[in-house]
PDB file of C-alpha atoms in Angstrom:
ATOM      1  CA  THR Z   1     -15.986  10.260 -26.482  1.00  0.00           C
ATOM      2  CA  ASN Z   2     -13.100  10.233 -24.075  1.00  0.00           C
ATOM      3  CA  ASN Z   3     -10.246   8.476 -25.543  1.00  0.00           C
ATOM      4  CA  VAL Z   4      -7.724   9.109 -22.786  1.00  0.00           C
ATOM      5  CA  PRO Z   5      -6.937   5.540 -21.410  1.00  0.00           C
ATOM      6  CA  GLN Z   6      -8.135   5.683 -17.380  1.00  0.00           C
ATOM      7  CA  GLU Z   7      -5.397   4.828 -15.292  1.00  0.00           C
ATOM      8  CA  LYS Z   8      -6.193   1.718 -13.102  1.00  0.00           C
ATOM      9  CA  PRO Z   9      -6.075   2.230  -9.559  1.00  0.00           C
ATOM     10  CA  GLU Z  10      -3.100   0.252  -8.060  1.00  0.00           C
ATOM     11  CA  LEU Z  11      -4.177  -2.702  -6.216  1.00  0.00           C
ATOM     12  CA  VAL Z  12      -2.944  -3.607  -2.847  1.00  0.00           C
ATOM     13  CA  TYR Z  13      -3.804  -6.612  -0.421  1.00  0.00           C
ATOM     14  CA  VAL Z  14      -4.311  -6.444   3.843  1.00  0.00           C
ATOM     15  CA  LEU Z  15      -4.437  -9.384   6.027  1.00  0.00           C
ATOM     16  CA  LYS Z  16      -7.467  -9.244   8.384  1.00  0.00           C
ATOM     17  CA  SER Z  17      -5.344  -9.092  11.415  1.00  0.00           C
ATOM     18  CA  GLY Z  18      -2.706  -6.859   9.846  1.00  0.00           C
ATOM     19  CA  LYS Z  19      -2.035  -3.065   9.773  1.00  0.00           C
ATOM     20  CA  LYS Z  20      -0.153  -2.730   6.606  1.00  0.00           C
ATOM     21  CA  TYR Z  21      -0.704  -3.097   2.756  1.00  0.00           C
ATOM     22  CA  HIS Z  22       1.340  -5.247   0.418  1.00  0.00           C
ATOM     23  CA  LEU Z  23       1.799  -5.756  -3.084  1.00  0.00           C
ATOM     24  CA  GLN Z  24       0.621  -9.391  -4.502  1.00  0.00           C
ATOM     25  CA  GLY Z  25       3.359 -11.852  -3.999  1.00  0.00           C
ATOM     26  CA  CYS Z  26       4.870 -10.281  -0.798  1.00  0.00           C
ATOM     27  CA  ARG Z  27       6.732 -12.676   1.308  1.00  0.00           C
ATOM     28  CA  PHE Z  28       4.471 -11.255   4.595  1.00  0.00           C
ATOM     29  CA  LEU Z  29       1.094 -11.711   2.598  1.00  0.00           C
ATOM     30  CA  PHE Z  30      -0.004 -15.241   3.897  1.00  0.00           C
ATOM     31  CA  GLY Z  31      -3.523 -16.391   4.497  1.00  0.00           C
ATOM     32  CA  GLU Z  32      -6.550 -14.751   3.650  1.00  0.00           C
ATOM     33  CA  SER Z  33      -6.297 -11.438   2.427  1.00  0.00           C
ATOM     34  CA  ILE Z  34      -8.492  -8.795   1.412  1.00  0.00           C
ATOM     35  CA  GLN Z  35      -7.816  -6.902  -2.087  1.00  0.00           C
ATOM     36  CA  MET Z  36      -8.451  -2.876  -2.351  1.00  0.00           C
ATOM     37  CA  THR Z  37      -6.945  -0.066  -3.993  1.00  0.00           C
ATOM     38  CA  ILE Z  38      -3.968   1.622  -2.518  1.00  0.00           C
ATOM     39  CA  ASP Z  39      -6.189   4.895  -1.856  1.00  0.00           C
ATOM     40  CA  ASP Z  40      -8.649   2.833  -0.064  1.00  0.00           C
ATOM     41  CA  ALA Z  41      -5.936   1.314   2.135  1.00  0.00           C
ATOM     42  CA  LYS Z  42      -4.666   4.633   2.953  1.00  0.00           C
ATOM     43  CA  ARG Z  43      -8.144   6.128   3.824  1.00  0.00           C
ATOM     44  CA  LYS Z  44      -8.294   3.184   6.241  1.00  0.00           C
ATOM     45  CA  LYS Z  45      -5.068   4.159   7.929  1.00  0.00           C
ATOM     46  CA  TYR Z  46      -3.078   0.945   6.607  1.00  0.00           C
ATOM     47  CA  GLU Z  47       0.695   1.676   6.475  1.00  0.00           C
ATOM     48  CA  PRO Z  48       2.956   0.518   3.582  1.00  0.00           C
ATOM     49  CA  CYS Z  49       4.850  -2.662   3.942  1.00  0.00           C
ATOM     50  CA  LYS Z  50       8.427  -1.817   4.004  1.00  0.00           C
ATOM     51  CA  VAL Z  51       9.468  -4.689   1.884  1.00  0.00           C
ATOM     52  CA  CYS Z  52       6.819  -3.709  -1.115  1.00  0.00           C
ATOM     53  CA  PHE Z  53       7.381   0.113  -0.794  1.00  0.00           C
ATOM     54  CA  PRO Z  54      10.903   0.552   0.650  1.00  0.00           C
ATOM     55  CA  GLU Z  55      11.174   4.098  -1.375  1.00  0.00           C
ATOM     56  CA  ILE Z  56       7.801   5.282   0.582  1.00  0.00           C
ATOM     57  CA  MET Z  57       9.210   4.290   3.994  1.00  0.00           C
ATOM     58  CA  LYS Z  58      12.309   6.153   3.247  1.00  0.00           C
ATOM     59  CA  ASP Z  59      10.311   9.189   2.411  1.00  0.00           C
ATOM     60  CA  LYS Z  60       8.469   8.655   5.525  1.00  0.00           C
ATOM     61  CA  THR Z  61      11.791   8.522   7.680  1.00  0.00           C
ATOM     62  CA  ARG Z  62      13.473  11.198   6.100  1.00  0.00           C
ATOM     63  CA  LYS Z  63      10.362  13.635   6.412  1.00  0.00           C
ATOM     64  CA  GLU Z  64      10.186  12.529  10.250  1.00  0.00           C
ATOM     65  CA  ASN Z  65      14.254  13.248  10.743  1.00  0.00           C
ATOM     66  CA  SER Z  66      13.913  16.615   9.519  1.00  0.00           C
ATOM     67  CA  LYS Z  67      11.249  17.780  11.907  1.00  0.00           C
TER      68      LYS Z  67
END
């Protein structure tokens, strides 16, 4: 048997009308939301919320500015 603990996929939430994914508790997450893994959200072309994921947004801006 494999005793290595499996890492749980990080869960994020998207609004039906939104284009960004959020962590639970984000101030922009209101109304009915859909839960999915962060990998699914990326595959479906959702972008990270700048409040929930500021470090990702900084990296993205840095990469775009260095072109």
